[in-house]
Amino acid sequence: CHPVNISQAMSIILKTPEEIAKMRVTCRLAAEVLDYITPFIKPGITTGELDRLCHEYMTNVQQSISACLHYQPPGYTPYPKATCISVNHQVCHGIPGDKALKNGDILNIDITTIKDGYHGDTSRMFIVGEASIQARRLCDITFECMWLGITQVRPGARLGDIGHIIQQHAEKNGFSIVREFCGHGVGAAFHEEPQVLHYGKPGTGVMLKENMIFTIEPMVNAGKPDIRQLADGWTIVTKDHSLSAQWEHTVLVTATGYEVLTLSAGVQPKPDWIR
Ligand code: MF3
Ligand code: CO
Ligand code: CO
């Protein structure tokens, strides 16, 4: 996810067929890193070890590059790890380290690969052992929020349609949407225009066109929407220390609707009540 800016220069890159072919490859690789790491997520393993395993897999098996490692947007220090792993009340950009996972933790692993110059960006929630009903519900509703957003995608729809349906579903279930970070265009650059807000009004905002590619990655808090950045300059946490969840796919606007690019053998399918 990307910090929301006031300014929007309005140059959204429409991808060529060649670029779309490269995006399909890098996005599948990002999803496959998440498939690979899934069986390692157990009580006792540290987030640093998960990061090391992901990075090793990307480097040695995929020959892909982590877009996160040393990434330095304006005003930030270089990001020190290959993945983002955000546990419990961490919203996003959690830095992997020597903290061991314990039964009942929920965590997001966010992978961004670079392959052949193009970025694939996806994240999933994982539950360590058995989590509370509340924690599981937060993960499930956030997944539904992402998919409700994805199903709005087609030429002629507006970004506000996506934001609105996500916000409505989260708030209807008693949760709140983080406002300071958003989804984003993605391609040869990690973060491109447009900014994809996870709240908004139907019929407002940028109109979608065929061959746009962007992420949808709602961050949903169990408590209040307010967030705080830790002194490490990266980790975002909920101010009230309530749990937070996030899921992310990279999506292509097709002639008739959408194509989710971050698919893999182990990906969780769209909930069947969403059409
Ligand atoms: N992958 C995140 C996103 O969805 C961005 C992570 S930037 C990092 O946009 F530097 F923290 F890795
Ligand atoms: Co992203
Ligand atoms: Co991401």
CSV table of C-alpha atoms and ligand atoms in Angstrom, one decimal:
chain,number,residue,atom,x,y,z
A,1,CYS,CA,0.0,0.0,0.0
A,2,HIS,CA,1.0,3.5,-0.7
A,3,PRO,CA,0.6,6.8,1.4
A,4,VAL,CA,-2.3,8.8,0.1
A,5,ASN,CA,-1.1,12.1,-1.5
A,6,ILE,CA,-3.0,15.3,-2.1
A,7,SER,CA,-1.7,15.8,-5.6
A,8,GLN,CA,-2.6,13.6,-8.5
A,9,ALA,CA,-0.9,14.4,-11.8
A,10,MET,CA,-3.3,12.2,-13.7
A,11,SER,CA,-1.1,10.2,-15.9
A,12,ILE,CA,-2.4,6.7,-15.7
A,13,ILE,CA,-0.4,4.3,-17.9
A,14,LEU,CA,-2.4,2.0,-20.1
A,15,LYS,CA,-0.5,-1.2,-20.6
A,16,THR,CA,0.3,-2.7,-24.0
A,17,PRO,CA,-0.3,-6.4,-24.7
A,18,GLU,CA,3.5,-7.1,-24.2
A,19,GLU,CA,3.4,-5.3,-20.8
A,20,ILE,CA,0.3,-7.3,-19.8
A,21,ALA,CA,2.0,-10.5,-20.6
A,22,LYS,CA,5.0,-9.6,-18.4
A,23,MET,CA,2.6,-8.5,-15.6
A,24,ARG,CA,0.8,-11.9,-15.7
A,25,VAL,CA,4.2,-13.6,-15.1
A,26,THR,CA,5.5,-11.4,-12.3
A,27,CYS,CA,2.1,-11.3,-10.6
A,28,ARG,CA,1.8,-15.1,-10.6
A,29,LEU,CA,5.3,-15.3,-9.1
A,30,ALA,CA,4.3,-13.0,-6.3
A,31,ALA,CA,1.3,-15.2,-5.5
A,32,GLU,CA,3.5,-18.3,-5.7
A,33,VAL,CA,5.8,-16.9,-3.0
A,34,LEU,CA,2.8,-16.8,-0.7
A,35,ASP,CA,1.9,-20.4,-1.7
A,36,TYR,CA,5.5,-21.4,-0.9
A,37,ILE,CA,5.6,-19.8,2.6
A,38,THR,CA,2.1,-21.0,3.8
A,39,PRO,CA,3.2,-24.3,5.3
A,40,PHE,CA,6.0,-22.6,7.3
A,41,ILE,CA,3.6,-20.4,9.2
A,42,LYS,CA,3.4,-22.1,12.7
A,43,PRO,CA,3.9,-21.1,16.3
A,44,GLY,CA,7.6,-20.5,17.1
A,45,ILE,CA,8.9,-19.4,13.7
A,46,THR,CA,10.0,-15.8,13.6
A,47,THR,CA,8.9,-13.2,11.0
A,48,GLY,CA,12.6,-12.8,10.1
A,49,GLU,CA,12.9,-16.5,9.2
A,50,LEU,CA,9.7,-16.3,7.1
A,51,ASP,CA,11.3,-13.3,5.3
A,52,ARG,CA,14.5,-15.1,4.7
A,53,LEU,CA,12.7,-18.1,3.3
A,54,CYS,CA,10.6,-15.9,0.9
A,55,HIS,CA,13.7,-14.0,-0.2
A,56,GLU,CA,15.7,-17.2,-0.8
A,57,TYR,CA,12.8,-18.7,-2.9
A,58,MET,CA,12.5,-15.5,-5.0
A,59,THR,CA,16.2,-15.3,-5.6
A,60,ASN,CA,17.1,-19.0,-6.1
A,61,VAL,CA,13.9,-20.6,-7.5
A,62,GLN,CA,12.1,-17.8,-9.3
A,63,GLN,CA,15.0,-15.5,-10.2
A,64,SER,CA,12.8,-12.7,-9.2
A,65,ILE,CA,13.8,-9.5,-7.3
A,66,SER,CA,12.1,-8.1,-4.2
A,67,ALA,CA,10.8,-4.7,-4.9
A,68,CYS,CA,10.6,-4.0,-1.2
A,69,LEU,CA,14.3,-4.5,-0.3
A,70,HIS,CA,16.0,-1.0,-0.2
A,71,TYR,CA,12.8,0.6,-1.5
A,72,GLN,CA,12.9,4.3,-0.5
A,73,PRO,CA,10.0,6.6,-1.3
A,74,PRO,CA,10.5,10.3,-0.6
A,75,GLY,CA,10.7,11.0,3.1
A,76,TYR,CA,11.5,7.3,4.0
A,77,THR,CA,14.6,5.4,5.0
A,78,PRO,CA,15.4,2.4,2.7
A,79,TYR,CA,13.2,-0.6,3.5
A,80,PRO,CA,15.5,-3.2,5.1
A,81,LYS,CA,13.8,-6.5,4.3
A,82,ALA,CA,12.5,-8.5,1.3
A,83,THR,CA,8.9,-8.7,2.5
A,84,CYS,CA,6.4,-6.9,4.7
A,85,ILE,CA,5.0,-9.0,7.6
A,86,SER,CA,2.4,-7.2,9.7
A,87,VAL,CA,1.2,-9.1,12.9
A,88,ASN,CA,-2.0,-8.4,14.9
A,89,HIS,CA,-2.4,-4.7,15.4
A,90,GLN,CA,0.2,-3.9,12.8
A,91,VAL,CA,-1.6,-2.5,9.8
A,92,CYS,CA,1.0,-2.7,7.1
A,93,HIS,CA,4.8,-2.4,6.3
A,94,GLY,CA,5.7,-4.5,9.4
A,95,ILE,CA,9.5,-5.2,9.2
A,96,PRO,CA,10.3,-8.9,9.7
A,97,GLY,CA,12.5,-9.5,12.7
A,98,ASP,CA,13.2,-11.9,15.6
A,99,LYS,CA,9.6,-11.9,16.9
A,100,ALA,CA,8.3,-15.5,17.1
A,101,LEU,CA,4.7,-16.2,16.0
A,102,LYS,CA,2.4,-17.6,18.7
A,103,ASN,CA,-0.9,-19.4,18.6
A,104,GLY,CA,-3.8,-17.1,17.8
A,105,ASP,CA,-1.7,-14.4,15.9
A,106,ILE,CA,-3.0,-13.1,12.6
A,107,LEU,CA,-0.5,-11.8,10.1
A,108,ASN,CA,-0.3,-10.3,6.6
A,109,ILE,CA,2.5,-11.2,4.3
A,110,ASP,CA,2.9,-8.7,1.4
A,111,ILE,CA,5.1,-9.8,-1.5
A,112,THR,CA,6.2,-7.6,-4.4
A,113,THR,CA,8.3,-9.3,-7.1
A,114,ILE,CA,10.1,-7.7,-10.0
A,115,LYS,CA,10.5,-10.0,-13.0
A,116,ASP,CA,11.6,-8.7,-16.4
A,117,GLY,CA,11.2,-5.2,-15.2
A,118,TYR,CA,7.6,-5.5,-14.0
A,119,HIS,CA,6.1,-5.5,-10.5
A,120,GLY,CA,3.6,-8.1,-9.1
A,121,ASP,CA,2.0,-7.1,-5.8
A,122,THR,CA,-0.1,-9.3,-3.5
A,123,SER,CA,-0.7,-10.0,0.1
A,124,ARG,CA,-2.8,-12.5,2.2
A,125,MET,CA,-3.8,-13.0,5.8
A,126,PHE,CA,-2.6,-16.0,7.7
A,127,ILE,CA,-3.8,-17.4,11.1
A,128,VAL,CA,-1.4,-19.1,13.4
A,129,GLY,CA,-3.0,-22.1,14.9
A,130,GLU,CA,-6.4,-21.1,16.3
A,131,ALA,CA,-7.4,-17.4,16.4
A,132,SER,CA,-10.4,-15.8,18.2
A,133,ILE,CA,-13.8,-15.7,16.4
A,134,GLN,CA,-13.3,-11.9,16.2
A,135,ALA,CA,-9.9,-12.2,14.5
A,136,ARG,CA,-11.2,-14.8,12.0
A,137,ARG,CA,-14.2,-12.6,11.2
A,138,LEU,CA,-11.9,-9.6,10.6
A,139,CYS,CA,-9.8,-11.6,8.1
A,140,ASP,CA,-12.9,-13.0,6.3
A,141,ILE,CA,-14.7,-9.6,6.1
A,142,THR,CA,-11.5,-7.9,4.8
A,143,PHE,CA,-11.2,-10.7,2.1
A,144,GLU,CA,-14.8,-10.0,1.1
A,145,CYS,CA,-14.1,-6.3,1.0
A,146,MET,CA,-11.2,-6.9,-1.4
A,147,TRP,CA,-13.4,-9.1,-3.7
A,148,LEU,CA,-16.4,-6.7,-3.6
A,149,GLY,CA,-14.0,-4.0,-4.8
A,150,ILE,CA,-12.5,-6.3,-7.5
A,151,THR,CA,-16.0,-7.1,-8.9
A,152,GLN,CA,-16.7,-3.4,-9.5
A,153,VAL,CA,-13.8,-3.3,-12.0
A,154,ARG,CA,-14.8,-2.8,-15.7
A,155,PRO,CA,-14.4,0.0,-18.3
A,156,GLY,CA,-16.6,2.9,-17.4
A,157,ALA,CA,-16.8,2.2,-13.7
A,158,ARG,CA,-15.3,4.8,-11.3
A,159,LEU,CA,-12.7,4.4,-8.5
A,160,GLY,CA,-15.3,5.7,-6.1
A,161,ASP,CA,-17.5,2.6,-6.9
A,162,ILE,CA,-14.6,0.4,-5.6
A,163,GLY,CA,-14.0,2.5,-2.5
A,164,HIS,CA,-17.6,2.8,-1.6
A,165,ILE,CA,-18.5,-0.9,-1.7
A,166,ILE,CA,-15.4,-1.8,0.3
A,167,GLN,CA,-16.1,0.9,3.0
A,168,GLN,CA,-19.8,-0.1,3.2
A,169,HIS,CA,-19.0,-3.8,3.8
A,170,ALA,CA,-16.4,-3.1,6.4
A,171,GLU,CA,-18.5,-0.6,8.3
A,172,LYS,CA,-21.7,-2.6,8.1
A,173,ASN,CA,-19.8,-5.3,10.0
A,174,GLY,CA,-18.6,-2.9,12.7
A,175,PHE,CA,-15.0,-2.5,11.4
A,176,SER,CA,-13.2,0.6,10.0
A,177,ILE,CA,-11.2,1.5,6.9
A,178,VAL,CA,-7.7,2.9,7.1
A,179,ARG,CA,-7.6,6.2,5.1
A,180,GLU,CA,-3.9,7.1,5.0
A,181,PHE,CA,-2.9,4.3,2.7
A,182,CYS,CA,-4.3,3.1,-0.6
A,183,GLY,CA,-4.0,0.7,-3.6
A,184,HIS,CA,-2.1,2.0,-6.6
A,185,GLY,CA,-1.3,1.6,-10.2
A,186,VAL,CA,1.5,-0.9,-10.8
A,187,GLY,CA,3.7,-1.9,-13.7
A,188,ALA,CA,7.3,-0.9,-14.6
A,189,ALA,CA,7.1,1.2,-11.4
A,190,PHE,CA,6.1,-0.1,-8.0
A,191,HIS,CA,3.6,2.7,-7.2
A,192,GLU,CA,2.0,4.5,-10.2
A,193,GLU,CA,-1.2,6.4,-10.6
A,194,PRO,CA,-4.0,6.1,-9.8
A,195,GLN,CA,-4.5,6.0,-6.1
A,196,VAL,CA,-7.1,3.5,-5.3
A,197,LEU,CA,-8.9,4.6,-2.1
A,198,HIS,CA,-10.7,2.0,0.0
A,199,TYR,CA,-13.5,4.4,0.8
A,200,GLY,CA,-15.6,6.8,-1.3
A,201,LYS,CA,-18.8,7.7,-3.1
A,202,PRO,CA,-20.2,5.8,-6.1
A,203,GLY,CA,-20.0,7.5,-9.4
A,204,THR,CA,-17.0,9.7,-8.4
A,205,GLY,CA,-13.3,9.6,-9.1
A,206,VAL,CA,-11.2,8.4,-12.0
A,207,MET,CA,-13.1,6.4,-14.7
A,208,LEU,CA,-11.6,3.0,-15.4
A,209,LYS,CA,-10.3,2.2,-18.9
A,210,GLU,CA,-9.3,-1.1,-20.5
A,211,ASN,CA,-5.6,-2.1,-19.9
A,212,MET,CA,-5.2,-0.2,-16.6
A,213,ILE,CA,-3.5,-2.3,-13.9
A,214,PHE,CA,-3.8,-1.4,-10.2
A,215,THR,CA,-4.0,-3.1,-6.8
A,216,ILE,CA,-6.9,-3.3,-4.5
A,217,GLU,CA,-5.7,-3.8,-0.9
A,218,PRO,CA,-8.1,-2.7,1.8
A,219,MET,CA,-6.7,-2.3,5.4
A,220,VAL,CA,-9.5,-2.9,7.8
A,221,ASN,CA,-9.3,-2.3,11.6
A,222,ALA,CA,-11.4,-4.1,14.2
A,223,GLY,CA,-11.5,-0.9,16.3
A,224,LYS,CA,-11.0,2.8,15.3
A,225,PRO,CA,-9.5,3.7,11.9
A,226,ASP,CA,-6.7,5.8,13.4
A,227,ILE,CA,-3.1,4.7,12.8
A,228,ARG,CA,0.4,5.6,14.0
A,229,GLN,CA,3.9,5.1,12.5
A,230,LEU,CA,6.5,3.4,14.7
A,231,ALA,CA,9.9,4.9,15.3
A,232,ASP,CA,11.4,2.5,12.8
A,233,GLY,CA,10.0,4.8,10.1
A,234,TRP,CA,7.9,2.1,8.4
A,235,THR,CA,5.7,0.0,10.6
A,236,ILE,CA,2.1,1.2,10.7
A,237,VAL,CA,0.0,0.2,13.8
A,238,THR,CA,-3.6,0.9,14.9
A,239,LYS,CA,-3.6,3.7,17.5
A,240,ASP,CA,-6.0,1.8,19.7
A,241,HIS,CA,-4.0,-1.4,19.3
A,242,SER,CA,-7.0,-3.2,17.8
A,243,LEU,CA,-6.4,-5.9,15.2
A,244,SER,CA,-6.0,-5.0,11.6
A,245,ALA,CA,-6.3,-7.1,8.4
A,246,GLN,CA,-5.4,-6.6,4.7
A,247,TRP,CA,-5.6,-8.6,1.5
A,248,GLU,CA,-4.2,-7.5,-1.9
A,249,HIS,CA,-4.5,-8.5,-5.5
A,250,THR,CA,-3.2,-6.9,-8.7
A,251,VAL,CA,-6.0,-6.4,-11.2
A,252,LEU,CA,-6.2,-5.7,-14.9
A,253,VAL,CA,-9.2,-3.9,-16.5
A,254,THR,CA,-10.3,-6.0,-19.4
A,255,ALA,CA,-12.8,-5.1,-22.2
A,256,THR,CA,-15.7,-6.7,-20.3
A,257,GLY,CA,-14.6,-6.5,-16.6
A,258,TYR,CA,-11.5,-7.6,-14.7
A,259,GLU,CA,-8.7,-10.2,-14.6
A,260,VAL,CA,-7.0,-10.9,-11.3
A,261,LEU,CA,-3.3,-11.2,-12.2
A,262,THR,CA,-2.0,-12.4,-8.8
A,263,LEU,CA,-3.3,-16.0,-9.1
A,264,SER,CA,-1.6,-19.2,-8.2
A,265,ALA,CA,-2.4,-22.8,-7.4
A,266,GLY,CA,-2.9,-22.0,-3.7
A,267,VAL,CA,-4.9,-18.8,-4.0
A,268,GLN,CA,-8.1,-18.5,-2.1
A,269,PRO,CA,-11.0,-18.2,-4.5
A,270,LYS,CA,-13.6,-15.4,-4.7
A,271,PRO,CA,-16.4,-16.0,-2.1
A,272,ASP,CA,-19.2,-17.6,-4.0
A,273,TRP,CA,-21.9,-15.2,-2.8
A,274,ILE,CA,-20.1,-12.3,-4.6
A,275,ARG,CA,-21.0,-12.1,-8.3
B,1,MF3,N1,3.7,-4.0,-1.1
B,1,MF3,C1,3.3,-2.8,-0.5
B,1,MF3,C2,2.1,-2.3,-1.3
B,1,MF3,O1,1.2,-3.0,-1.4
B,1,MF3,C3,4.4,-1.7,-0.4
B,1,MF3,C4,5.5,-2.1,0.5
B,1,MF3,S1,6.7,-0.9,0.4
B,1,MF3,C5,7.9,-1.6,1.4
B,1,MF3,O2,2.1,-1.3,-1.9
B,1,MF3,F1,8.9,-0.8,1.2
B,1,MF3,F2,7.5,-1.5,2.7
B,1,MF3,F3,8.1,-2.8,1.2
B,2,CO,CO,0.3,-2.6,-3.2
B,3,CO,CO,1.7,-5.1,-1.5
